Amino acid sequence: MTDFAELDALSTEQLRERAFAKAREERDLGFFWDLFRHLPTAPETEERELADIGAAVDDAVSLWREFTGHDYGDNEPLIRARFIDYLSKNGAE
C-alpha cells in the first residue's frame, strides 16, 4: 500500500497516469467503468433513448477526451480522490 501523503503530493496528471497504468496492468475495467459512471451527464444525455448508439459513442469519446485532455473542471477533487483511493488499495507504480 502506498502512503496517502505521497500520493496527495502528486499532480492530478501524475495520479491519472499511475492509476490508468495500474488499471491496464490489472485489466481492471471496473475502475474505468466506475470513473465514467460517476461523471455527471448532460440533461439531454439522460433523456436520450438507449437505441441512439451514435450519440452514445459520441458521449464515450467526449468522456475519453476529458480524461486524456486533463480538463476535469469542478470534478477534479472527486477524480483525484478516486485515483488516490485506487492507488492506495492497489499499489502505485
PDB file of C-alpha atoms in Angstrom:
ATOM      1  CA  MET A   1       0.000   0.000   0.000  1.00  0.00           C
ATOM      2  CA  THR A   2       1.148   3.491  -0.788  1.00  0.00           C
ATOM      3  CA  ASP A   3       1.160   6.358   1.697  1.00  0.00           C
ATOM      4  CA  PHE A   4      -1.689   8.865   1.266  1.00  0.00           C
ATOM      5  CA  ALA A   5       0.609  11.877   1.752  1.00  0.00           C
ATOM      6  CA  GLU A   6       2.913  10.660  -1.038  1.00  0.00           C
ATOM      7  CA  LEU A   7       0.001  10.261  -3.433  1.00  0.00           C
ATOM      8  CA  ASP A   8      -1.663  13.525  -2.444  1.00  0.00           C
ATOM      9  CA  ALA A   9       1.565  15.385  -3.218  1.00  0.00           C
ATOM     10  CA  LEU A  10       1.370  14.255  -6.871  1.00  0.00           C
ATOM     11  CA  SER A  11      -0.354  16.290  -9.561  1.00  0.00           C
ATOM     12  CA  THR A  12      -3.702  15.079 -10.871  1.00  0.00           C
ATOM     13  CA  GLU A  13      -1.993  14.171 -14.137  1.00  0.00           C
ATOM     14  CA  GLN A  14       0.589  12.030 -12.324  1.00  0.00           C
ATOM     15  CA  LEU A  15      -2.185  10.323 -10.377  1.00  0.00           C
ATOM     16  CA  ARG A  16      -4.130   9.690 -13.592  1.00  0.00           C
ATOM     17  CA  GLU A  17      -1.091   8.201 -15.318  1.00  0.00           C
ATOM     18  CA  ARG A  18      -0.366   5.873 -12.394  1.00  0.00           C
ATOM     19  CA  ALA A  19      -3.978   4.833 -11.861  1.00  0.00           C
ATOM     20  CA  PHE A  20      -4.559   4.205 -15.574  1.00  0.00           C
ATOM     21  CA  ALA A  21      -1.301   2.225 -15.853  1.00  0.00           C
ATOM     22  CA  LYS A  22      -2.231   0.098 -12.840  1.00  0.00           C
ATOM     23  CA  ALA A  23      -5.774  -0.499 -14.098  1.00  0.00           C
ATOM     24  CA  ARG A  24      -4.447  -1.501 -17.544  1.00  0.00           C
ATOM     25  CA  GLU A  25      -1.886  -3.817 -15.954  1.00  0.00           C
ATOM     26  CA  GLU A  26      -4.584  -5.441 -13.806  1.00  0.00           C
ATOM     27  CA  ARG A  27      -7.086  -5.370 -16.685  1.00  0.00           C
ATOM     28  CA  ASP A  28      -9.419  -3.638 -14.259  1.00  0.00           C
ATOM     29  CA  LEU A  29     -12.286  -2.471 -16.456  1.00  0.00           C
ATOM     30  CA  GLY A  30     -14.318  -1.853 -13.309  1.00  0.00           C
ATOM     31  CA  PHE A  31     -12.024   1.032 -12.408  1.00  0.00           C
ATOM     32  CA  PHE A  32     -12.618   2.755 -15.749  1.00  0.00           C
ATOM     33  CA  TRP A  33     -16.339   1.994 -15.639  1.00  0.00           C
ATOM     34  CA  ASP A  34     -16.558   3.496 -12.156  1.00  0.00           C
ATOM     35  CA  LEU A  35     -14.929   6.711 -13.361  1.00  0.00           C
ATOM     36  CA  PHE A  36     -17.254   7.019 -16.353  1.00  0.00           C
ATOM     37  CA  ARG A  37     -20.299   6.153 -14.265  1.00  0.00           C
ATOM     38  CA  HIS A  38     -19.642   8.916 -11.763  1.00  0.00           C
ATOM     39  CA  LEU A  39     -19.094  11.725 -14.217  1.00  0.00           C
ATOM     40  CA  PRO A  40     -22.120  13.997 -14.484  1.00  0.00           C
ATOM     41  CA  THR A  41     -24.150  13.686 -17.658  1.00  0.00           C
ATOM     42  CA  ALA A  42     -25.793  16.460 -19.574  1.00  0.00           C
ATOM     43  CA  PRO A  43     -29.611  16.607 -19.256  1.00  0.00           C
ATOM     44  CA  GLU A  44     -30.024  15.750 -22.937  1.00  0.00           C
ATOM     45  CA  THR A  45     -27.924  12.622 -22.404  1.00  0.00           C
ATOM     46  CA  GLU A  46     -30.212  11.425 -19.611  1.00  0.00           C
ATOM     47  CA  GLU A  47     -33.278  11.810 -21.810  1.00  0.00           C
ATOM     48  CA  ARG A  48     -31.734  10.167 -24.855  1.00  0.00           C
ATOM     49  CA  GLU A  49     -33.070   6.803 -26.000  1.00  0.00           C
ATOM     50  CA  LEU A  50     -30.821   3.806 -25.488  1.00  0.00           C
ATOM     51  CA  ALA A  51     -31.175   2.984 -29.173  1.00  0.00           C
ATOM     52  CA  ASP A  52     -29.234   6.126 -30.095  1.00  0.00           C
ATOM     53  CA  ILE A  53     -25.899   4.332 -30.433  1.00  0.00           C
ATOM     54  CA  GLY A  54     -24.183   7.102 -32.391  1.00  0.00           C
ATOM     55  CA  ALA A  55     -24.820   9.594 -29.622  1.00  0.00           C
ATOM     56  CA  ALA A  56     -23.660   7.079 -27.008  1.00  0.00           C
ATOM     57  CA  VAL A  57     -20.389   6.667 -28.887  1.00  0.00           C
ATOM     58  CA  ASP A  58     -20.021  10.439 -29.074  1.00  0.00           C
ATOM     59  CA  ASP A  59     -20.547  10.644 -25.311  1.00  0.00           C
ATOM     60  CA  ALA A  60     -17.915   7.965 -24.703  1.00  0.00           C
ATOM     61  CA  VAL A  61     -15.438   9.793 -26.929  1.00  0.00           C
ATOM     62  CA  SER A  62     -16.149  13.054 -25.084  1.00  0.00           C
ATOM     63  CA  LEU A  63     -15.509  11.358 -21.757  1.00  0.00           C
ATOM     64  CA  TRP A  64     -12.273   9.874 -23.059  1.00  0.00           C
ATOM     65  CA  ARG A  65     -11.170  13.300 -24.294  1.00  0.00           C
ATOM     66  CA  GLU A  66     -11.971  14.725 -20.880  1.00  0.00           C
ATOM     67  CA  PHE A  67      -9.751  12.114 -19.230  1.00  0.00           C
ATOM     68  CA  THR A  68      -6.918  12.349 -21.737  1.00  0.00           C
ATOM     69  CA  GLY A  69      -7.316  16.089 -22.221  1.00  0.00           C
ATOM     70  CA  HIS A  70      -6.859  16.540 -18.493  1.00  0.00           C
ATOM     71  CA  ASP A  71      -9.722  19.026 -18.168  1.00  0.00           C
ATOM     72  CA  TYR A  72     -11.669  17.772 -15.154  1.00  0.00           C
ATOM     73  CA  GLY A  73     -13.291  21.076 -14.242  1.00  0.00           C
ATOM     74  CA  ASP A  74     -15.249  21.079 -10.990  1.00  0.00           C
ATOM     75  CA  ASN A  75     -14.915  17.283 -10.779  1.00  0.00           C
ATOM     76  CA  GLU A  76     -11.140  17.364 -10.262  1.00  0.00           C
ATOM     77  CA  PRO A  77     -11.236  16.932  -6.445  1.00  0.00           C
ATOM     78  CA  LEU A  78     -13.504  13.883  -6.768  1.00  0.00           C
ATOM     79  CA  ILE A  79     -11.444  12.380  -9.562  1.00  0.00           C
ATOM     80  CA  ARG A  80      -8.207  12.964  -7.608  1.00  0.00           C
ATOM     81  CA  ALA A  81      -9.777  11.219  -4.611  1.00  0.00           C
ATOM     82  CA  ARG A  82     -10.755   8.241  -6.801  1.00  0.00           C
ATOM     83  CA  PHE A  83      -7.224   7.989  -8.236  1.00  0.00           C
ATOM     84  CA  ILE A  84      -5.678   8.181  -4.747  1.00  0.00           C
ATOM     85  CA  ASP A  85      -8.110   5.611  -3.368  1.00  0.00           C
ATOM     86  CA  TYR A  86      -7.432   3.208  -6.239  1.00  0.00           C
ATOM     87  CA  LEU A  87      -3.664   3.553  -5.955  1.00  0.00           C
ATOM     88  CA  SER A  88      -3.757   3.219  -2.167  1.00  0.00           C
ATOM     89  CA  LYS A  89      -5.672  -0.030  -2.381  1.00  0.00           C
ATOM     90  CA  ASN A  90      -3.922  -1.485  -5.419  1.00  0.00           C
ATOM     91  CA  GLY A  91      -0.379  -0.199  -5.100  1.00  0.00           C
ATOM     92  CA  ALA A  92       1.186   2.632  -7.040  1.00  0.00           C
ATOM     93  CA  GLU A  93       3.996   2.229  -9.524  1.00  0.00           C
TER      94      GLU A  93
END
